[in-house]
Tab-separated table of C-alpha atoms in Angstrom:
chain	number	residue	atom	x	y	z
R	267	MET	CA	0.114	20.611	-10.640
R	268	ASN	CA	0.994	24.124	-11.757
R	269	ILE	CA	1.554	24.346	-15.539
R	270	PRO	CA	1.443	28.041	-16.530
R	271	LYS	CA	-0.519	28.632	-19.741
R	272	GLU	CA	1.878	31.273	-21.107
R	273	LEU	CA	4.912	28.938	-21.181
R	274	ARG	CA	5.962	26.286	-23.709
R	275	TYR	CA	7.180	22.808	-22.783
R	276	THR	CA	9.218	19.764	-23.808
R	277	SER	CA	8.327	16.133	-23.226
R	278	SER	CA	11.474	15.912	-21.069
R	279	HIS	CA	9.962	18.397	-18.568
R	280	GLU	CA	11.678	21.651	-19.454
R	281	TRP	CA	9.711	24.899	-19.813
R	282	ALA	CA	10.565	27.933	-21.950
R	283	ARG	CA	9.554	31.614	-21.914
R	284	LEU	CA	10.138	34.295	-24.572
R	285	GLU	CA	11.850	37.449	-23.269
R	286	ASP	CA	11.452	40.964	-24.728
R	287	ASP	CA	14.931	40.908	-26.264
R	288	GLY	CA	14.258	37.735	-28.261
R	289	THR	CA	16.132	35.392	-25.916
R	290	ILE	CA	14.433	32.437	-24.217
R	291	THR	CA	14.587	31.578	-20.521
R	292	PHE	CA	14.138	27.943	-19.577
R	293	GLY	CA	13.970	25.738	-16.499
R	294	ILE	CA	12.453	22.498	-15.250
R	295	THR	CA	8.746	22.042	-14.612
R	296	GLU	CA	6.985	21.691	-11.304
R	297	HIS	CA	6.317	18.062	-12.144
R	298	ALA	CA	10.048	17.498	-12.724
R	299	GLN	CA	11.143	19.061	-9.437
R	300	ASP	CA	8.466	17.104	-7.601
R	301	ALA	CA	9.651	13.814	-9.097
R	302	LEU	CA	13.270	14.622	-8.216
R	303	GLY	CA	12.633	15.760	-4.660
R	304	GLU	CA	14.583	18.427	-2.790
R	305	LEU	CA	17.517	19.493	-4.975
R	306	VAL	CA	20.931	19.714	-3.341
R	307	TYR	CA	23.182	20.490	-6.300
R	308	VAL	CA	22.910	22.005	-9.760
R	309	GLU	CA	25.667	21.795	-12.357
R	310	MET	CA	25.410	24.809	-14.651
R	311	PRO	CA	26.677	25.411	-18.180
R	312	ALA	CA	28.929	28.434	-18.814
R	313	VAL	CA	27.809	31.639	-20.507
R	314	GLY	CA	28.865	31.338	-24.153
R	315	ASP	CA	28.378	27.566	-24.336
R	316	GLU	CA	26.537	26.488	-27.454
R	317	PHE	CA	24.153	23.566	-27.468
R	318	THR	CA	22.129	21.610	-29.969
R	319	SER	CA	18.615	20.581	-29.005
R	320	GLY	CA	18.796	17.472	-26.807
R	321	ASP	CA	22.390	18.041	-25.635
R	322	GLU	CA	23.114	17.630	-21.941
R	323	CYS	CA	23.615	21.169	-20.707
R	324	GLY	CA	23.434	20.674	-16.939
R	325	VAL	CA	22.728	18.275	-14.101
R	326	VAL	CA	20.329	18.564	-11.187
R	327	GLU	CA	20.805	16.329	-8.163
R	328	SER	CA	18.592	15.437	-5.247
R	329	THR	CA	19.572	13.060	-2.464
R	330	LYS	CA	17.849	10.343	-4.474
R	331	ALA	CA	19.105	10.866	-7.988
R	332	ALA	CA	21.139	12.813	-10.521
R	333	SER	CA	19.347	13.897	-13.695
R	334	ASP	CA	20.522	15.549	-16.884
R	335	ILE	CA	18.972	18.757	-18.111
R	336	TYR	CA	18.691	18.787	-21.905
R	337	ALA	CA	18.935	21.848	-24.107
R	338	PRO	CA	15.353	22.326	-25.317
R	339	PHE	CA	16.486	23.898	-28.643
R	340	ASP	CA	19.653	25.008	-30.496
R	341	GLY	CA	21.313	28.099	-29.078
R	342	GLU	CA	23.926	29.872	-26.999
R	343	ILE	CA	23.782	30.413	-23.233
R	344	VAL	CA	23.690	34.148	-22.505
R	345	GLU	CA	22.937	34.033	-18.768
R	346	ILE	CA	22.789	31.404	-16.041
R	347	ASN	CA	20.870	31.602	-12.760
R	348	GLU	CA	23.809	31.984	-10.398
R	349	ALA	CA	21.511	31.930	-7.371
R	350	LEU	CA	21.074	28.186	-7.935
R	351	GLU	CA	24.706	27.530	-7.096
R	352	ASP	CA	24.118	28.492	-3.471
R	353	ASN	CA	20.457	27.595	-3.293
R	354	PRO	CA	19.493	24.763	-5.653
R	355	ALA	CA	16.213	24.328	-3.773
R	356	LEU	CA	14.960	27.471	-5.564
R	357	MET	CA	14.098	25.060	-8.372
R	358	ASN	CA	11.764	23.274	-5.956
R	359	GLU	CA	10.281	26.375	-4.361
R	360	SER	CA	9.795	28.432	-7.484
R	361	PRO	CA	10.408	26.318	-10.607
R	362	TYR	CA	8.961	28.884	-13.060
R	363	GLU	CA	10.250	32.102	-11.489
R	364	GLU	CA	13.245	32.298	-9.149
R	365	GLY	CA	14.307	28.749	-10.000
R	366	TRP	CA	14.871	29.390	-13.736
R	367	PHE	CA	17.911	27.592	-15.135
R	368	ALA	CA	19.419	29.557	-18.049
R	369	ARG	CA	18.692	32.193	-20.687
R	370	VAL	CA	19.522	31.269	-24.260
R	371	LYS	CA	19.935	33.117	-27.552
R	372	PRO	CA	18.258	30.702	-29.948
R	373	ALA	CA	19.995	29.775	-33.219
R	374	VAL	CA	16.810	30.515	-35.162
R	375	ASP	CA	13.983	32.978	-34.547
R	376	ALA	CA	12.593	32.585	-31.049
R	377	SER	CA	8.972	32.457	-32.075
R	378	GLU	CA	9.787	29.582	-34.419
R	379	VAL	CA	11.501	27.731	-31.547
R	380	LEU	CA	8.564	28.195	-29.219
R	381	GLU	CA	6.109	27.205	-31.927
R	382	SER	CA	7.849	23.827	-32.183
R	383	MET	CA	7.443	23.179	-28.448
R	384	MET	CA	4.386	21.854	-26.574
R	385	SER	CA	1.576	24.024	-25.254
R	386	ALA	CA	0.606	23.840	-21.567
R	387	GLU	CA	-2.428	21.733	-22.528
R	388	ALA	CA	-0.332	19.294	-24.554
R	389	TYR	CA	2.259	19.022	-21.789
R	390	GLU	CA	-0.391	18.376	-19.180
R	391	GLU	CA	-1.870	15.690	-21.382
R	392	SER	CA	1.564	14.079	-21.795
R	393	LEU	CA	1.837	13.771	-18.002
R	394	HIS	CA	-1.339	11.761	-17.863
R	395	GLY	CA	-0.461	9.687	-20.917
Z	23	MET	CA	15.552	15.961	-18.182
Z	24	GLN	CA	16.256	12.310	-17.711
Z	25	MET	CA	16.704	10.169	-14.624
Z	26	TYR	CA	19.795	8.039	-15.016
Z	27	ASP	CA	20.552	7.110	-11.431
Z	28	GLU	CA	17.572	6.074	-9.401
Z	29	GLY	CA	19.702	4.711	-6.562
Z	30	PHE	CA	17.777	2.685	-4.032
Z	31	MET	CA	14.511	3.514	-5.742
Z	32	SER	CA	15.160	1.050	-8.513
Z	33	ASP	CA	14.147	-2.524	-7.948
Z	34	GLN	CA	13.657	-5.580	-10.074
Z	35	GLU	CA	10.220	-6.442	-11.342
Z	36	VAL	CA	8.978	-8.765	-8.647
Z	37	GLU	CA	5.648	-9.522	-7.094
Z	38	LEU	CA	5.382	-6.947	-4.331
Z	39	LYS	CA	4.711	-7.850	-0.726
Z	40	HIS	CA	2.734	-5.483	1.447
Z	41	VAL	CA	3.381	-4.139	4.927
Z	42	PRO	CA	0.272	-3.988	7.147
Z	43	LEU	CA	0.292	-0.170	7.151
Z	44	GLU	CA	0.496	0.344	3.373
Z	45	GLU	CA	-2.942	1.991	3.170
Z	46	VAL	CA	-2.126	4.243	6.124
Z	47	HIS	CA	1.022	5.478	4.364
Z	48	ILE	CA	-0.843	6.237	1.161
Z	49	GLU	CA	-3.551	8.119	3.111
Z	50	ALA	CA	-0.824	10.080	4.913
Z	51	GLY	CA	0.666	11.217	1.590
Z	52	GLY	CA	3.573	8.791	1.455
Z	53	LYS	CA	5.285	8.474	-1.916
Z	54	MET	CA	5.392	4.699	-2.353
Z	55	VAL	CA	8.250	2.869	-4.085
Z	56	PRO	CA	9.286	-0.767	-4.336
Z	57	PHE	CA	12.039	-1.656	-1.877
Z	58	ALA	CA	13.309	-5.139	-1.048
Z	59	GLY	CA	10.132	-6.595	-2.508
Z	60	PHE	CA	7.781	-4.349	-0.499
Z	61	LEU	CA	5.909	-1.217	-1.473
Z	62	MET	CA	7.309	1.294	1.042
Z	63	PRO	CA	7.087	5.062	1.606
Z	64	VAL	CA	10.256	6.781	0.385
Z	65	GLN	CA	9.097	10.154	1.735
Z	66	TYR	CA	6.056	12.061	2.969
Z	67	THR	CA	6.849	15.782	3.275
Z	68	GLY	CA	10.394	15.714	1.863
Z	69	ILE	CA	13.668	14.000	2.641
Z	70	LYS	CA	15.281	17.125	4.061
Z	71	GLN	CA	12.462	18.025	6.467
Z	72	GLU	CA	12.186	14.410	7.600
Z	73	HIS	CA	15.948	14.102	8.072
Z	74	LEU	CA	16.105	17.262	10.176
Z	75	ALA	CA	13.029	16.249	12.185
Z	76	VAL	CA	14.863	13.119	13.336
Z	77	ARG	CA	18.006	15.095	14.160
Z	78	HIS	CA	16.187	17.817	16.089
Z	79	LYS	CA	12.869	16.330	17.292
Z	80	ALA	CA	11.437	12.971	16.258
Z	81	GLY	CA	10.513	10.853	13.250
Z	82	LEU	CA	8.401	7.733	12.849
Z	83	PHE	CA	9.401	5.044	10.346
Z	84	ASP	CA	7.564	1.910	9.307
Z	85	VAL	CA	10.264	-0.755	9.033
Z	86	SER	CA	7.939	-3.728	8.898
Z	87	HIS	CA	9.796	-5.010	5.844
Z	88	MET	CA	12.647	-6.092	8.135
Z	89	GLY	CA	12.867	-9.842	8.673
Z	90	GLU	CA	12.632	-11.704	11.973
Z	91	VAL	CA	13.895	-15.186	12.746
Z	92	GLU	CA	13.318	-16.858	16.103
Z	93	VAL	CA	15.548	-19.577	17.496
Z	94	ARG	CA	14.117	-21.528	20.422
Z	95	GLY	CA	15.337	-24.508	22.421
Z	96	LYS	CA	18.015	-25.683	24.810
Z	97	ASP	CA	20.810	-25.018	22.306
Z	98	ALA	CA	19.483	-21.654	21.067
Z	99	LEU	CA	22.406	-19.609	22.431
Z	100	LYS	CA	24.982	-22.111	21.230
Z	101	VAL	CA	23.579	-22.274	17.706
Z	102	VAL	CA	23.290	-18.493	17.249
Z	103	ASP	CA	26.776	-17.999	18.689
Z	104	TYR	CA	28.093	-20.405	16.049
Z	105	LEU	CA	26.275	-18.545	13.255
Z	106	VAL	CA	27.533	-15.020	14.015
Z	107	THR	CA	30.917	-13.363	14.570
Z	108	ASN	CA	30.036	-11.525	17.795
Z	109	ASP	CA	29.914	-13.185	21.216
Z	110	VAL	CA	26.319	-14.135	21.963
Z	111	PHE	CA	27.190	-15.749	25.317
Z	112	GLN	CA	28.005	-12.335	26.797
Z	113	LEU	CA	24.344	-11.304	26.416
Z	114	LYS	CA	21.968	-11.129	29.353
Z	115	ASP	CA	18.207	-11.549	28.981
Z	116	GLY	CA	16.755	-8.489	27.239
Z	117	GLN	CA	20.026	-7.428	25.686
Z	118	ALA	CA	20.680	-6.757	21.983
Z	119	LEU	CA	23.848	-7.214	19.965
Z	120	TYR	CA	24.878	-5.949	16.517
Z	121	THR	CA	26.821	-8.529	14.553
Z	122	VAL	CA	27.460	-9.991	11.145
Z	123	MET	CA	26.922	-13.536	9.958
Z	124	CYS	CA	29.676	-14.814	7.658
Z	125	HIS	CA	30.294	-17.419	4.990
Z	126	PRO	CA	33.128	-19.885	5.712
Z	127	ASN	CA	35.390	-17.635	3.564
Z	128	GLY	CA	34.623	-14.607	5.752
Z	129	GLY	CA	32.270	-12.828	3.326
Z	130	VAL	CA	29.243	-11.263	5.003
Z	131	VAL	CA	25.923	-13.110	4.581
Z	132	ASP	CA	24.100	-10.321	6.434
Z	133	ASP	CA	24.381	-7.847	9.271
Z	134	LEU	CA	21.783	-8.257	11.982
Z	135	LEU	CA	20.643	-7.663	15.535
Z	136	VAL	CA	20.593	-10.565	17.992
Z	137	TYR	CA	18.182	-10.257	20.949
Z	138	ARG	CA	18.477	-12.619	23.865
Z	139	LEU	CA	14.842	-12.826	24.962
Z	140	GLY	CA	15.568	-15.772	27.260
Z	141	GLU	CA	18.088	-18.534	27.793
Z	142	GLU	CA	16.239	-20.623	25.231
Z	143	HIS	CA	14.796	-17.898	23.000
Z	144	ILE	CA	16.731	-15.698	20.574
Z	145	LEU	CA	15.257	-13.188	18.123
Z	146	LEU	CA	17.248	-12.199	15.043
Z	147	CYS	CA	16.382	-9.049	13.091
Z	148	ILE	CA	17.670	-9.373	9.533
Z	149	ASN	CA	17.597	-7.302	6.350
Z	150	ALA	CA	14.430	-7.603	4.280
Z	151	ALA	CA	16.297	-8.139	1.023
Z	152	ASN	CA	18.231	-11.047	2.564
Z	153	ARG	CA	15.335	-12.833	4.217
Z	154	GLU	CA	15.191	-15.953	2.028
Z	155	LYS	CA	18.985	-16.182	1.755
Z	156	ASP	CA	19.494	-15.826	5.509
Z	157	VAL	CA	16.835	-18.310	6.519
Z	158	ALA	CA	18.213	-20.907	4.109
Z	159	TYR	CA	21.731	-20.239	5.337
Z	160	ILE	CA	20.765	-20.485	9.000
Z	161	LEU	CA	18.852	-23.730	8.479
Z	162	LYS	CA	21.712	-25.217	6.487
Z	163	SER	CA	24.430	-24.120	8.921
Z	164	ALA	CA	22.870	-24.958	12.281
Z	165	PRO	CA	24.392	-28.210	13.569
Z	166	SER	CA	21.924	-31.009	12.837
Z	167	ASP	CA	22.167	-32.487	16.332
Z	168	ALA	CA	21.321	-29.181	18.050
Z	169	ASP	CA	18.161	-28.958	20.138
Z	170	VAL	CA	16.568	-25.916	18.468
Z	171	THR	CA	13.569	-24.838	16.442
Z	172	ILE	CA	14.314	-22.144	13.876
Z	173	THR	CA	11.316	-20.214	12.541
Z	174	ASP	CA	10.995	-17.349	10.079
Z	175	THR	CA	8.465	-15.182	11.959
Z	176	SER	CA	8.790	-12.107	9.699
Z	177	ASP	CA	5.097	-12.164	8.830
Z	178	GLU	CA	4.085	-12.197	12.495
Z	179	TRP	CA	5.861	-8.945	13.369
Z	180	ALA	CA	5.306	-5.383	12.277
Z	181	GLN	CA	8.090	-2.983	13.153
Z	182	LEU	CA	8.056	0.756	13.786
Z	183	ALA	CA	11.082	2.914	14.555
Z	184	LEU	CA	10.603	6.089	16.606
Z	185	GLN	CA	13.849	8.052	16.386
Z	186	GLY	CA	15.141	11.407	17.531
Z	187	PRO	CA	15.856	13.359	20.717
Z	188	GLU	CA	12.108	13.574	21.520
Z	189	ALA	CA	11.460	9.855	20.884
Z	190	LYS	CA	11.611	8.781	24.505
Z	191	ARG	CA	9.325	11.581	25.718
Z	192	ILE	CA	6.729	10.733	23.040
Z	193	LEU	CA	6.815	6.985	23.635
Z	194	ALA	CA	6.574	7.456	27.418
Z	195	LYS	CA	3.108	8.991	26.939
Z	196	ILE	CA	1.671	5.759	25.537
Z	197	THR	CA	3.398	2.965	27.433
Z	198	SER	CA	3.456	1.851	31.057
Z	199	LEU	CA	7.054	0.671	30.638
Z	200	ASP	CA	9.685	2.737	32.445
Z	201	LEU	CA	11.760	3.687	29.401
Z	202	ASP	CA	14.643	4.906	31.571
Z	203	SER	CA	15.029	1.319	32.735
Z	204	ILE	CA	15.754	0.153	29.163
Z	205	ALA	CA	19.458	0.843	28.605
Z	206	TYR	CA	20.852	1.427	25.108
Z	207	PHE	CA	20.909	-1.846	23.147
Z	208	HIS	CA	18.444	-3.426	25.554
Z	209	ALA	CA	14.781	-4.344	25.083
Z	210	LYS	CA	11.712	-5.118	27.178
Z	211	PHE	CA	8.257	-6.511	26.460
Z	212	GLY	CA	5.374	-4.296	27.463
Z	213	ASP	CA	2.148	-2.577	26.407
Z	214	VAL	CA	2.171	0.290	23.919
Z	215	ALA	CA	-1.065	2.162	23.134
Z	216	GLY	CA	-3.064	-0.717	24.573
Z	217	VAL	CA	-1.316	-3.357	22.482
Z	218	GLN	CA	0.215	-6.099	24.648
Z	219	ASP	CA	3.521	-7.943	24.162
Z	220	VAL	CA	5.328	-5.263	22.184
Z	221	LEU	CA	9.104	-5.626	22.271
Z	222	VAL	CA	10.409	-2.125	22.957
Z	223	SER	CA	14.036	-1.989	21.875
Z	224	HIS	CA	16.353	0.932	22.628
Z	225	THR	CA	18.094	0.780	19.249
Z	226	GLY	CA	18.016	2.510	15.870
Z	227	TYR	CA	19.536	3.114	12.474
Z	228	THR	CA	19.780	6.895	12.442
Z	229	GLY	CA	22.586	7.934	14.780
Z	230	GLU	CA	19.986	9.440	17.138
Z	231	ASP	CA	18.503	8.157	20.343
Z	232	GLY	CA	15.304	6.227	19.786
Z	233	PHE	CA	13.337	3.018	19.936
Z	234	GLU	CA	12.400	0.204	17.597
Z	235	LEU	CA	9.104	-1.496	18.365
Z	236	TYR	CA	8.492	-5.125	17.415
Z	237	ILE	CA	4.708	-5.344	17.258
Z	238	PRO	CA	2.443	-8.402	16.974
Z	239	VAL	CA	1.246	-7.783	13.437
Z	240	GLY	CA	-2.376	-6.823	14.174
Z	241	GLY	CA	-1.403	-3.991	16.514
Z	242	SER	CA	0.667	-1.811	14.245
Z	243	ARG	CA	-2.064	0.596	13.155
Z	244	GLN	CA	-3.165	1.277	16.730
Z	245	ILE	CA	0.407	2.052	17.770
Z	246	PHE	CA	1.185	4.069	14.634
Z	247	GLU	CA	-1.822	6.321	15.229
Z	248	ALA	CA	-1.103	6.680	18.949
Z	249	ILE	CA	2.497	7.741	18.246
Z	250	VAL	CA	1.341	10.271	15.643
Z	251	GLU	CA	-1.094	11.753	18.180
Z	252	ALA	CA	1.379	11.720	21.088
Z	253	GLY	CA	4.079	13.255	18.896
Z	254	GLY	CA	1.963	16.156	17.664
Z	255	ASP	CA	4.043	18.924	16.123
Z	256	ASP	CA	7.280	17.354	17.358
Z	257	LEU	CA	6.914	14.354	15.064
Z	258	LEU	CA	7.145	13.819	11.309
Z	259	LEU	CA	6.366	10.667	9.396
Z	260	CYS	CA	9.600	9.527	7.765
Z	261	GLY	CA	10.310	7.417	4.702
Z	262	LEU	CA	13.170	5.268	3.510
Z	263	GLY	CA	14.770	8.268	1.789
Z	264	CYS	CA	15.823	9.941	5.015
Z	265	ARG	CA	16.479	6.576	6.641
Z	266	ASP	CA	19.286	6.254	4.087
Z	267	THR	CA	20.658	9.792	4.509
Z	268	LEU	CA	20.508	9.462	8.319
Z	269	ARG	CA	22.250	6.107	8.464
Z	270	LEU	CA	24.928	7.321	6.060
Z	271	GLU	CA	25.671	10.377	8.228
Z	272	ALA	CA	26.026	8.033	11.200
Z	273	LYS	CA	28.204	5.694	9.068
Z	274	LEU	CA	25.919	2.736	9.698
Z	275	HIS	CA	26.383	0.035	7.076
Z	276	LEU	CA	23.805	-0.785	4.423
Z	277	TYR	CA	23.889	-4.362	3.189
Z	278	GLY	CA	23.972	-4.570	-0.605
Z	279	GLN	CA	26.116	-1.399	-0.795
Z	280	ASP	CA	28.672	-1.277	2.024
Z	281	LEU	CA	28.459	-4.980	2.829
Z	282	SER	CA	28.080	-8.017	0.587
Z	283	ASP	CA	28.887	-11.696	0.245
Z	284	ASP	CA	32.277	-10.627	-1.189
Z	285	ILE	CA	33.247	-8.221	1.604
Z	286	ASN	CA	34.525	-9.379	4.994
Z	287	PRO	CA	33.866	-7.556	8.291
Z	288	LEU	CA	37.549	-6.703	8.817
Z	289	GLU	CA	37.503	-4.691	5.587
Z	290	ALA	CA	34.183	-3.122	6.478
Z	291	GLY	CA	35.402	-1.570	9.723
Z	292	LEU	CA	33.398	-4.094	11.738
Z	293	THR	CA	36.356	-5.761	13.457
Z	294	TRP	CA	34.691	-4.849	16.761
Z	295	THR	CA	31.908	-7.319	15.985
Z	296	VAL	CA	34.346	-10.183	15.339
Z	297	LYS	CA	35.335	-11.871	18.600
Z	298	LEU	CA	38.268	-14.060	17.628
Z	299	ASN	CA	40.053	-14.469	20.958
Z	300	THR	CA	37.419	-15.971	23.212
Z	301	GLY	CA	37.786	-19.659	22.398
Z	302	ARG	CA	34.492	-19.514	20.503
Z	303	ASP	CA	33.978	-21.414	17.281
Z	304	PHE	CA	31.898	-19.719	14.586
Z	305	ILE	CA	31.459	-19.885	10.828
Z	306	GLY	CA	34.204	-17.930	9.079
Z	307	LYS	CA	36.533	-17.850	12.104
Z	308	GLU	CA	39.426	-19.622	10.380
Z	309	ALA	CA	39.237	-17.434	7.279
Z	310	LEU	CA	38.947	-14.248	9.343
Z	311	LEU	CA	41.951	-15.221	11.511
Z	312	LYS	CA	43.985	-15.680	8.351
Z	313	ILE	CA	42.801	-12.378	6.847
Z	314	LYS	CA	43.643	-10.617	10.111
Z	315	GLU	CA	47.139	-12.120	10.082
Z	316	GLU	CA	47.809	-11.332	6.428
Z	317	GLY	CA	46.151	-7.924	6.494
Z	318	VAL	CA	43.187	-6.715	4.456
Z	319	SER	CA	43.513	-5.604	0.833
Z	320	LYS	CA	41.061	-2.709	1.197
Z	321	ARG	CA	39.202	-0.944	3.948
Z	322	LEU	CA	36.041	1.149	4.239
Z	323	ARG	CA	36.586	4.882	4.663
Z	324	GLY	CA	34.368	7.929	4.798
Z	325	LEU	CA	34.698	10.712	2.211
Z	326	ILE	CA	33.667	14.316	2.843
Z	327	VAL	CA	33.409	16.350	-0.346
Z	328	GLU	CA	35.115	19.718	-0.401
Z	329	GLY	CA	33.241	21.983	-2.753
Z	330	LYS	CA	30.054	21.394	-4.669
Z	331	GLY	CA	28.816	18.207	-6.258
Z	332	ILE	CA	27.339	14.912	-5.103
Z	333	ILE	CA	29.206	11.613	-4.939
Z	334	ARG	CA	27.207	8.481	-5.584
Z	335	GLN	CA	27.445	4.708	-5.609
Z	336	GLY	CA	29.748	3.477	-8.377
Z	337	TYR	CA	31.815	6.661	-8.785
Z	338	GLU	CA	35.571	6.010	-8.982
Z	339	VAL	CA	37.980	7.291	-6.337
Z	340	TYR	CA	41.451	8.412	-7.406
Z	341	ALA	CA	44.652	9.471	-5.681
Z	342	GLU	CA	45.606	13.135	-6.052
Z	343	ASP	CA	47.595	12.349	-9.214
Z	344	GLN	CA	44.200	11.884	-11.004
Z	345	GLU	CA	45.511	8.622	-12.468
Z	346	THR	CA	45.699	6.015	-9.723
Z	347	LEU	CA	42.348	4.348	-9.142
Z	348	ILE	CA	42.225	3.558	-5.420
Z	349	GLY	CA	38.578	2.773	-4.758
Z	350	GLU	CA	34.915	3.107	-5.650
Z	351	VAL	CA	32.070	4.803	-3.811
Z	352	VAL	CA	29.682	2.229	-2.302
Z	353	SER	CA	27.296	4.712	-0.640
Z	354	GLY	CA	27.054	8.402	-1.427
Z	355	SER	CA	24.555	11.169	-0.861
Z	356	PHE	CA	24.127	14.606	0.642
Z	357	SER	CA	24.636	15.250	4.356
Z	358	TYR	CA	22.115	17.782	5.651
Z	359	MET	CA	24.117	18.263	8.859
Z	360	LEU	CA	27.472	18.849	7.140
Z	361	GLU	CA	25.778	20.573	4.178
Z	362	THR	CA	28.012	18.822	1.705
Z	363	SER	CA	28.109	15.478	-0.023
Z	364	VAL	CA	29.495	12.498	1.905
Z	365	GLY	CA	30.080	8.895	0.995
Z	366	LEU	CA	31.756	5.627	1.822
Z	367	SER	CA	34.383	3.918	-0.289
Z	368	TYR	CA	36.608	0.885	-0.023
Z	369	ILE	CA	40.161	2.212	-0.402
Z	370	LYS	CA	43.010	-0.079	-1.476
Z	371	ALA	CA	45.249	-0.901	1.493
Z	372	GLU	CA	48.362	0.802	0.103
Z	373	TYR	CA	46.474	4.109	-0.155
Z	374	LEU	CA	44.892	4.100	3.297
Z	375	GLY	CA	47.299	6.834	4.378
Z	376	GLU	CA	45.879	9.324	1.863
Z	377	GLU	CA	44.075	12.206	3.519
Z	378	ASN	CA	42.878	13.800	0.294
Z	379	VAL	CA	41.392	11.950	-2.650
Z	380	LEU	CA	39.514	12.794	-5.838
Z	381	VAL	CA	36.137	11.380	-6.780
Z	382	LYS	CA	35.373	11.270	-10.485
Z	383	VAL	CA	31.955	12.862	-10.963
Z	384	ARG	CA	31.078	12.537	-14.636
Z	385	SER	CA	34.082	14.178	-16.357
Z	386	LYS	CA	35.378	16.170	-13.369
Z	387	PHE	CA	37.397	15.357	-10.266
Z	388	LEU	CA	35.813	16.407	-6.996
Z	389	PRO	CA	38.206	16.711	-4.020
Z	390	ALA	CA	37.270	14.896	-0.807
Z	391	LYS	CA	38.773	14.437	2.659
Z	392	VAL	CA	39.134	10.902	3.977
Z	393	THR	CA	37.808	10.144	7.453
Z	394	LYS	CA	37.631	7.087	9.696
Z	395	LYS	CA	34.886	8.583	11.829
Z	396	ALA	CA	31.126	8.840	11.467
Z	397	PHE	CA	30.078	12.042	9.683
Z	398	TYR	CA	27.580	12.790	12.423
Z	399	LYS	CA	26.527	10.988	15.551
Z	400	ASN	CA	24.407	11.924	18.505
Z	401	THR	CA	24.254	8.645	20.430
């Protein structure tokens, strides 16, 4: 299972990456897309939407199931991955790159946000727990 | 991320039964889930690839969880004809019939296939989840003075389904039976991959051409491996995931969703399986005659979503005014052939004329077209 070392994670299978401008991009992990199966629909938030950590901010659906995506931290959506609207399977094919979900301006300093999330090692361990 | 709708993957905590090929599925990379009390493969390579393989080439399913009941004796035909709504007396030896079995009030006990193997030998293929219920119902309902022996032989049969446009060509490589001589909804006993006495049935649950093989239980591995080899690149192993998306596209009913003890066949669009005018007597006939005369209160319709979003079991269906609740989705998923979501819903009788409806998906209304036809069919 691919769990890139440079990313941070949540126990609910979202990943996060710090961008140069201080925003954070996030998506769902390879483990999450594998458990869901081939995605056929993604419901996106709108740019400008504000979320508190743990809020439902989107839905991903496979033929088997619909699953909520939770905001991994407090912040405002500054960009969504519009490519997912036509090709939700990008989340399966490239969960950490082309299949990213949204970019967020965090409510507090980004490094603080990422510090509070799990490391790749801790996330991997949580999968086996 | 949180799963909140596991659909058919969820099952109650029960002691699991095991199909003979369970180890083979695990070795082949099958993702195993509990279904109808069995541990079954839900997918191997992916639901989409498997779905499209069946539509364009061929797929192999293990359906050994299905139940079999055999009725033997002088009154076999008479007893089965009394149990089901369709006319069993019209069958010739080696012919199969789709039918439902009803309660006296017309509610569906199960939908099933009836095979006339001989004048005094009938094979019933029933749903796995209904096995105990059906067997009890059949034993209770068969007239006590009838000359028949009724046996649950589910554990003696394994069952494989080879489906898709290439199915016949693949199967022909490993059997001496002339498959062209087995008409649709007919079956013959023969050898397959060296296994004797396999019932080769020209039937399926996918909307594609194909065969279902009833295999004496010890022979299933030999046949499974021979089909995989004969199929080569034209064949994919298929799980229950695509079995569900395929049957939904073909608008084939799934008991427990589209059919239940509280739904009658006239509502379910299965009037063609209810032979009321032949002088036959069968369980539920009186109730069904009355329902036919008075008209049904709801009827099963197909929904094709316009736009993006997936409709699922339990979602409410509204008229275009967004206020009048007219039905509920009983089966819903994504159609890989139509590339949009499709589903089935019982629609209240007074709204059966509606061509456009709205399905409530979470907080939004998703527009859908109503159809009486199958979403996709190639048979």
